Short mmCIF file of C-alpha atoms and ligand atoms in Angstrom, two decimals:
data_model
loop_
_atom_site.label_atom_id
_atom_site.label_comp_id
_atom_site.label_asym_id
_atom_site.label_seq_id
_atom_site.Cartn_x
_atom_site.Cartn_y
_atom_site.Cartn_z
CA MET A 295 26.99 66.45 2.07
CA ALA A 296 27.24 65.31 -1.86
CA GLY A 297 26.11 61.48 -1.12
CA MET A 298 28.30 58.31 -1.56
CA ASP A 299 31.26 59.86 -3.09
CA TYR A 300 33.70 58.57 -0.54
CA LYS A 301 35.02 55.10 0.23
CA VAL A 302 33.72 53.34 2.37
CA PRO A 303 35.23 49.89 3.71
CA THR A 304 33.44 46.49 3.48
CA VAL A 305 32.56 46.23 7.61
CA LEU A 306 34.11 42.71 8.97
CA SER A 307 32.43 41.08 11.41
CA ALA A 308 33.37 40.09 14.83
CA ASP A 309 34.70 37.09 14.02
CA GLU A 310 35.96 37.83 10.50
CA LEU A 311 38.47 40.18 12.21
CA MET A 312 39.26 37.87 15.02
CA GLU A 313 40.14 35.30 12.06
CA LYS A 314 42.42 37.77 10.20
CA ALA A 315 44.15 39.12 14.05
CA PHE A 316 44.94 35.89 15.06
CA HIS A 317 46.04 33.95 11.67
CA ARG A 318 48.42 36.80 11.05
CA ALA A 319 49.85 36.43 14.47
CA SER A 320 49.78 32.50 14.14
CA LYS A 321 52.26 32.85 11.33
CA ILE A 322 54.69 34.87 13.58
CA SER A 323 58.21 33.77 15.17
CA LYS A 324 60.68 35.91 16.75
CA ASN A 325 64.85 34.23 17.61
CA GLY A 326 65.71 35.54 20.34
CA THR A 327 69.67 35.27 22.18
CA ASN A 328 68.14 32.62 24.45
CA ALA A 329 64.55 30.39 24.84
CA LEU A 330 63.44 33.52 27.22
CA ASP A 331 64.14 35.95 24.51
CA THR A 332 62.74 34.62 22.18
CA ARG A 333 59.67 33.68 23.82
CA LYS A 334 59.68 37.38 24.42
CA LYS A 335 60.13 38.66 20.99
CA THR A 336 57.69 36.14 19.66
CA ALA A 337 54.71 36.97 22.14
CA LEU A 338 55.85 40.79 21.69
CA ALA A 339 55.26 40.55 17.86
CA LYS A 340 52.25 38.36 17.85
CA VAL A 341 50.75 40.93 20.52
CA THR A 342 51.47 43.91 18.16
CA ALA A 343 50.12 42.48 15.04
CA SER A 344 46.98 40.79 16.19
CA GLY A 345 46.00 44.11 18.15
CA ASP A 346 47.36 46.64 15.16
CA ILE A 347 45.03 44.54 12.44
CA VAL A 348 41.89 45.50 15.30
CA VAL A 349 42.83 49.11 15.73
CA THR A 350 43.97 49.36 12.16
CA ALA A 351 40.79 48.25 10.98
CA LEU A 352 38.75 49.83 12.90
CA SER A 353 39.98 53.10 12.98
CA THR A 354 39.35 52.85 9.66
CA TYR A 355 35.81 52.46 9.96
CA VAL A 356 35.42 55.32 12.11
CA GLN A 357 37.66 57.46 9.57
CA ARG A 358 35.65 56.23 6.27
CA PHE A 359 32.04 56.54 7.62
CA PRO A 360 30.72 59.77 6.84
CA ARG A 361 29.65 62.05 9.82
CA MET A 362 25.93 62.74 9.99
CA ASP A 363 24.28 64.90 11.98
CA LYS A 364 19.92 64.96 11.63
CA LYS A 365 20.13 68.44 10.26
CA ASP A 366 17.64 69.00 7.36
CA ASP A 367 19.77 67.91 4.40
CA PHE A 368 19.12 65.12 1.69
CA PHE A 369 21.46 62.75 2.58
CA PRO A 370 21.49 62.77 6.03
CA GLU A 371 17.19 62.87 5.48
CA LEU A 372 17.37 59.90 3.76
CA ALA A 373 20.08 58.39 5.82
CA ASP A 374 18.11 58.57 8.98
CA ILE A 375 15.01 56.79 6.59
CA LEU A 376 16.93 53.57 5.44
CA ILE A 377 19.59 53.06 8.58
CA GLY A 378 18.65 55.36 11.83
CA ILE A 379 20.80 58.23 12.18
CA ASP A 380 20.79 57.42 16.07
CA ARG A 381 21.43 53.83 16.04
CA TYR A 382 24.54 54.88 13.38
CA LYS A 383 26.14 56.92 15.82
CA LYS A 384 25.71 54.96 18.57
CA ALA A 385 27.23 51.83 16.54
CA LEU A 386 30.99 54.55 15.25
CA GLY A 387 30.42 54.88 19.17
CA ALA A 388 31.35 51.57 20.28
CA VAL A 389 33.81 50.96 17.54
CA ASN A 390 35.75 54.02 18.50
CA TRP A 391 35.87 52.95 22.50
CA CYS A 392 36.41 49.48 21.11
CA ALA A 393 39.82 50.88 18.83
CA THR A 394 40.19 53.12 21.96
CA ARG A 395 40.24 49.31 24.98
CA VAL A 396 42.21 47.42 22.49
CA ASP A 397 44.93 49.89 21.88
CA LYS A 398 45.45 50.66 25.62
CA LEU A 399 44.97 46.74 26.30
CA LYS A 400 47.74 46.07 23.58
CA ASN A 401 49.99 48.41 25.09
CA ASP A 402 49.33 47.18 28.58
CA SER A 403 50.38 43.88 27.97
CA LEU A 404 53.24 44.83 25.58
CA ARG A 405 54.43 46.52 28.71
CA ASP A 406 53.91 43.39 30.80
CA ILE A 407 55.61 41.08 28.66
CA ARG A 408 58.85 42.71 28.33
CA LYS A 409 58.75 43.17 32.47
CA THR A 410 58.54 39.34 33.26
CA LYS A 411 61.39 36.81 33.06
CA ASP A 412 59.19 34.03 33.47
CA PRO A 413 58.13 31.66 30.10
CA ALA A 414 55.46 30.82 31.26
CA ILE A 415 54.17 34.18 32.28
CA VAL A 416 55.04 35.44 28.99
CA GLU A 417 52.44 32.79 27.39
CA SER A 418 50.02 33.58 29.86
CA LEU A 419 50.21 37.17 28.87
CA ARG A 420 49.85 36.98 25.47
CA LYS A 421 46.85 34.23 25.77
CA SER A 422 45.10 36.34 28.51
CA PHE A 423 45.34 39.23 25.93
CA TYR A 424 44.04 37.21 22.67
CA GLY A 425 40.89 35.98 24.95
CA ARG A 426 40.04 39.84 26.48
CA MET A 427 40.50 41.49 22.89
CA LYS A 428 38.35 39.04 21.20
CA SER A 429 36.25 39.93 24.49
CA TYR A 430 35.84 43.50 23.62
CA VAL A 431 35.40 42.58 19.98
CA ASP A 432 32.53 40.77 20.53
CA ARG A 433 30.75 42.92 22.55
CA ILE A 434 30.41 45.50 19.45
CA SER A 435 29.56 42.24 17.45
CA ASP A 436 26.29 44.44 16.76
CA ASP A 437 27.56 47.43 15.65
CA LEU A 438 29.87 46.24 13.00
CA GLU A 439 27.12 44.12 11.55
CA PHE A 440 25.17 47.47 11.31
CA LEU A 441 27.66 49.56 10.04
CA GLN A 442 27.87 46.41 7.26
CA ASP A 443 24.30 46.85 6.48
CA ALA A 444 23.99 50.94 6.40
CA ARG A 445 27.25 50.68 3.91
CA ASP A 446 24.94 48.72 1.14
CA LYS A 447 21.82 50.93 2.61
CA LEU A 448 23.99 54.24 2.21
CA LYS A 449 25.29 53.38 -0.95
CA ARG A 450 21.81 53.52 -2.59
CA ILE A 451 21.81 56.99 -1.76
CA PRO A 452 22.01 58.81 -4.83
CA ALA A 453 25.64 61.09 -5.40
CA ILE A 454 23.62 64.38 -5.92
CA ASP A 455 25.54 67.70 -4.88
CA SER A 456 23.11 69.19 -2.90
CA ALA A 457 25.14 72.28 -3.04
CA VAL A 458 24.56 72.63 -6.57
CA PRO A 459 21.27 74.64 -7.56
CA THR A 460 18.41 71.52 -8.04
CA LEU A 461 15.51 71.75 -10.55
CA VAL A 462 13.36 68.99 -9.59
CA VAL A 463 10.25 68.08 -12.43
CA ALA A 464 7.14 66.64 -11.00
CA GLY A 465 3.85 65.18 -12.40
CA PHE A 466 2.11 62.43 -13.86
CA PRO A 467 3.54 59.49 -15.81
CA ASN A 468 3.81 60.02 -19.61
CA VAL A 469 3.24 63.78 -19.14
CA GLY A 470 6.38 64.35 -20.97
CA LYS A 471 9.11 64.76 -18.12
CA SER A 472 11.88 62.62 -19.34
CA ASN A 473 11.43 63.97 -22.68
CA LEU A 474 11.72 67.36 -21.23
CA VAL A 475 15.09 66.42 -18.69
CA THR A 476 17.21 65.61 -21.81
CA VAL A 477 16.01 68.10 -23.43
CA LEU A 478 17.07 71.08 -20.95
CA SER A 479 20.07 68.79 -20.23
CA THR A 480 23.65 69.81 -21.66
CA ALA A 481 24.88 66.09 -21.68
CA ALA A 482 22.37 62.45 -21.53
CA PRO A 483 20.93 62.64 -18.23
CA GLN A 484 22.46 60.10 -15.39
CA ILE A 485 20.35 57.06 -14.07
CA ALA A 486 21.31 57.48 -10.19
CA PRO A 487 19.60 54.61 -8.19
CA TYR A 488 17.04 55.94 -5.20
CA PRO A 489 15.58 54.00 -2.20
CA PHE A 490 12.39 52.63 -2.57
CA THR A 491 12.18 53.70 -6.25
CA THR A 492 13.05 50.57 -8.70
CA LYS A 493 13.27 52.80 -11.15
CA GLY A 494 16.04 55.56 -9.81
CA ILE A 495 16.37 58.84 -10.58
CA ILE A 496 17.71 60.72 -13.18
CA VAL A 497 20.00 63.37 -13.52
CA GLY A 498 20.92 66.01 -15.90
CA HIS A 499 22.45 68.70 -15.85
CA MET A 500 22.41 72.26 -17.04
CA GLU A 501 24.57 75.52 -17.37
CA ASP A 502 24.44 79.07 -17.80
CA GLU A 503 27.39 80.97 -18.61
CA TRP A 504 29.80 79.92 -15.90
CA ARG A 505 27.16 78.50 -13.99
CA LYS A 506 26.02 75.04 -13.65
CA TYR A 507 22.52 73.14 -12.35
CA GLN A 508 21.24 70.05 -11.45
CA VAL A 509 18.03 68.18 -13.07
CA VAL A 510 16.26 66.08 -11.87
CA ASP A 511 13.94 63.49 -12.65
CA THR A 512 12.05 61.40 -9.94
CA PRO A 513 10.12 58.57 -11.85
CA GLY A 514 7.91 57.00 -9.56
CA LEU A 515 8.11 59.85 -6.56
CA LEU A 516 6.22 63.01 -7.61
CA ASP A 517 4.03 61.24 -10.12
CA ARG A 518 1.26 60.15 -7.57
CA THR A 519 -0.31 62.10 -4.14
CA PHE A 520 0.97 61.68 -0.97
CA ASP A 521 -2.27 59.92 0.78
CA GLU A 522 -1.09 56.60 -1.86
CA ARG A 523 2.16 55.73 -0.08
CA ASN A 524 3.11 54.37 3.48
CA ASP A 525 4.66 56.19 5.71
CA ILE A 526 8.15 55.37 4.40
CA GLU A 527 7.34 55.98 0.69
CA LYS A 528 6.37 59.56 2.38
CA GLN A 529 9.90 60.02 3.56
CA ALA A 530 11.44 59.39 0.81
CA VAL A 531 9.78 62.04 -1.26
CA LEU A 532 9.88 64.63 1.72
CA ALA A 533 13.81 64.35 1.82
CA LEU A 534 13.59 64.89 -2.07
CA ARG A 535 12.36 68.98 -0.66
CA TYR A 536 15.90 69.28 0.94
CA LEU A 537 17.21 68.60 -2.77
CA THR A 538 14.13 70.73 -4.23
CA ASP A 539 15.62 74.71 -5.20
CA VAL A 540 12.84 74.42 -7.81
CA MET A 541 10.08 72.41 -8.95
CA LEU A 542 9.04 72.48 -12.59
CA PHE A 543 5.74 70.80 -12.37
CA VAL A 544 4.24 69.74 -16.20
CA VAL A 545 0.74 69.25 -17.08
CA ASP A 546 -0.43 67.54 -19.86
CA PRO A 547 -3.45 68.93 -20.83
CA SER A 548 -3.80 67.06 -23.56
CA GLU A 549 -4.71 64.11 -21.75
CA THR A 550 -2.76 61.83 -24.11
CA CYS A 551 -0.61 60.46 -20.57
CA GLY A 552 -3.62 59.22 -19.54
CA PHE A 553 -4.66 60.60 -16.62
CA GLY A 554 -7.48 63.29 -16.60
CA LYS A 555 -6.72 67.26 -16.04
CA ASP A 556 -8.85 67.14 -12.24
CA VAL A 557 -6.29 64.81 -10.96
CA GLN A 558 -3.24 66.30 -12.43
CA GLU A 559 -3.99 69.87 -10.57
CA LYS A 560 -4.65 67.38 -7.67
CA LEU A 561 -0.95 66.50 -7.86
CA LEU A 562 -0.19 69.78 -8.13
CA LYS A 563 -1.80 70.92 -5.21
CA ASN A 564 -0.62 67.87 -3.34
CA ILE A 565 3.03 68.79 -4.30
CA GLU A 566 2.22 72.70 -3.18
CA ASP A 567 1.49 71.81 -0.03
CA GLY A 568 4.51 69.10 0.47
CA PHE A 569 6.89 71.55 -0.75
CA GLN A 570 5.84 74.91 0.67
CA GLY A 571 8.66 77.48 0.38
CA VAL A 572 10.48 76.14 -3.22
CA PRO A 573 9.36 78.07 -6.13
CA ILE A 574 7.15 75.90 -8.26
CA ILE A 575 7.38 76.57 -11.94
CA VAL A 576 3.81 75.21 -13.48
CA ALA A 577 4.32 74.52 -17.56
CA GLU A 578 1.43 72.74 -19.76
CA SER A 579 3.48 69.62 -21.89
CA LYS A 580 2.93 68.67 -25.65
CA CYS A 581 1.55 71.84 -26.84
CA ASP A 582 2.62 71.08 -30.31
CA ILE A 583 -1.01 68.70 -29.83
CA MET A 584 -3.10 71.05 -27.30
CA LYS A 585 -2.58 75.01 -25.88
CA THR A 586 -5.45 75.52 -23.38
CA GLY A 587 -4.71 80.03 -23.40
CA SER A 588 -4.83 79.12 -19.46
CA GLY A 589 -2.38 81.45 -19.33
CA ARG A 590 0.02 78.78 -17.66
CA MET A 591 3.56 78.60 -19.73
CA CYS A 592 3.75 75.71 -22.43
CA PHE A 593 5.65 74.04 -24.10
CA SER A 594 6.92 71.30 -26.22
CA ALA A 595 9.93 69.41 -26.01
CA GLN A 596 9.21 67.63 -29.26
CA THR A 597 8.98 70.09 -31.26
CA GLY A 598 11.05 72.99 -29.38
CA GLU A 599 7.95 75.16 -29.14
CA ASN A 600 8.44 77.75 -26.38
CA MET A 601 11.49 75.64 -25.36
CA ASP A 602 13.47 79.09 -25.04
CA ALA A 603 10.87 81.17 -22.88
CA LEU A 604 10.68 77.81 -20.80
CA THR A 605 14.73 77.42 -20.13
CA SER A 606 14.81 80.94 -19.39
CA ALA A 607 12.43 80.50 -16.34
CA VAL A 608 13.63 78.24 -15.14
CA LEU A 609 16.99 79.49 -15.58
CA SER A 610 16.08 83.00 -13.47
CA GLU A 611 14.90 81.40 -11.10
CA LEU A 612 18.02 78.68 -10.42
CA ARG A 613 20.26 81.81 -10.83
CA THR A 614 18.18 83.78 -7.55
CA VAL A 615 18.92 79.98 -6.14
CA PHE A 616 22.44 80.30 -7.38
CA ARG A 617 23.10 83.79 -6.00
CA ARG A 618 21.26 82.88 -2.52
CA LYS A 619 23.85 79.99 -1.88
CA ALA A 620 27.22 81.89 -2.98
CA ALA A 621 25.88 84.10 -0.45
CA GLU A 622 25.26 81.81 2.43
CA ALA A 623 28.12 80.42 1.85
CA GLU A 624 30.23 82.94 1.97
CA VAL A 625 28.41 84.44 5.35
CA GLU A 626 29.28 80.34 6.86
CA ARG A 627 33.04 80.67 5.84
CA TRP A 628 33.04 83.45 7.81
CA GLN A 629 30.00 82.78 11.16
CA GLY A 630 29.72 79.20 11.22
CA PRO A 631 26.47 77.16 9.88
CA LEU A 632 23.57 78.89 9.29
CA PRO A 633 20.63 77.54 10.82
CA ALA A 634 18.67 75.41 8.59
CA ARG A 635 16.77 76.87 5.35
CA ARG A 636 13.56 74.39 5.78
CA TRP A 637 11.60 73.29 8.46
CA ARG A 638 12.14 69.45 8.74
CA ALA A 639 10.49 67.03 7.32
CA THR A 640 6.63 66.79 8.75
CA SER A 641 4.01 64.09 7.57
CA PRO A 642 1.85 66.18 4.61
CA THR A 643 -1.41 64.67 6.12
CA SER A 644 -3.21 67.97 4.25
CA SER A 645 -3.65 66.05 1.14
CA PRO A 646 -6.83 67.90 -0.67
N1 LIG B 732 3.47 65.21 -28.62
C1 LIG B 732 3.90 65.20 -28.11
N2 LIG B 732 4.17 64.11 -27.00
C2 LIG B 732 5.33 64.08 -26.32
C3 LIG B 732 6.16 65.36 -26.08
N3 LIG B 732 6.80 64.77 -24.83
C4 LIG B 732 6.48 63.51 -24.69
N4 LIG B 732 5.76 63.43 -24.90
C5 LIG B 732 5.33 61.44 -25.38
O1 LIG B 732 4.90 61.59 -24.06
C6 LIG B 732 5.40 60.14 -23.81
C7 LIG B 732 5.72 60.09 -22.77
O2 LIG B 732 6.64 61.31 -22.68
P1 LIG B 732 7.77 60.40 -21.41
O3 LIG B 732 8.92 61.95 -21.69
O4 LIG B 732 7.96 59.45 -21.17
O5 LIG B 732 6.64 61.39 -19.74
P2 LIG B 732 7.52 60.64 -18.34
O6 LIG B 732 6.83 59.87 -18.55
O7 LIG B 732 6.02 62.33 -17.51
O8 LIG B 732 8.85 61.05 -18.29
C8 LIG B 732 6.15 59.49 -25.17
O9 LIG B 732 5.51 58.61 -25.82
C9 LIG B 732 6.91 61.18 -25.58
O10 LIG B 732 6.66 60.73 -26.86
C10 LIG B 732 5.61 66.53 -26.96
O11 LIG B 732 6.22 67.87 -26.47
N5 LIG B 732 4.70 66.42 -27.34
MG1 LIG B 733 9.64 59.69 -17.03
#
């Protein structure tokens, strides 16, 4: 699933929803052929209008909120951390239940009102409909509140398409990641909000003939070892695994970034442990000021030195991912969903 690029409506509270329904109904009056007929037509119209407002609102929530299963993917993984997918499913189930109940109640009430010949009963049927509808809606009051809150939280998940092969850049602060992402990207990278970081993540795009790739820089996320993080932060980092098809780890051997080579190697080891199964390209930055001769690829985003070689190495890995994803999509089209490729998030206790 591709992030929140769908339209999720604001969710009214139980009180707001009832107020809206009753207010609309209160403005209705109908003329009939006699006193009883006038009463009946008016009551029928009020019940229909108020019931429809409630049923339509609730059904819209059920339709517009995204379906989510705890499958191993970027969006549901983050959603689970942010709102809890089990609670979310329960809320949508409750809203759906309420819509069904109110719709049935409305139809039953309309039928009873049509049948009666007693004006007093017309009134009491309408009132009883109002009361029972309100009590149904009150019962999902917590669920509506939950969904409104969930809506705000889900909006913070970046609309990144996990179906597009994605290069994620990691390394300590100031090693030259942002500079590199800018140089690799065909257009100026965009900043997307990411839960649990104030900086957001930076998304650029690369192209190779007609194939398109995403390049992602994650300030504040992949620039520290896991053991320095709390549990929520760990999960927020781990969710990136579902997005990362190829990792580019940047080492700054000049240490002008302010971090020694030893801590940079420790972070690399840490990321290798956390991102097992993901191809990792390690490259040394700022080769305009220092070349180590370590045998690792080196580059300077500033002068452009070796950028062609680095770009080819990155594209070659991404192309492999592209072919694999295209083949998987083809199989899924014929056979249904494949089992998840990557294992579920386990806590990265194995920090060196
Ligand atoms: N000499 C040199 N400096 C660079 C190069 N790339 C980035 N820098 C400098 O390193 C600092 C951090 O760069 P930045 O891209 O923001 O690093 P990030 O924190 O990893 O995103 C800045 O002062 C850059 O000017 C490079 O290729 N050569
Ligand atoms: Mg940066």
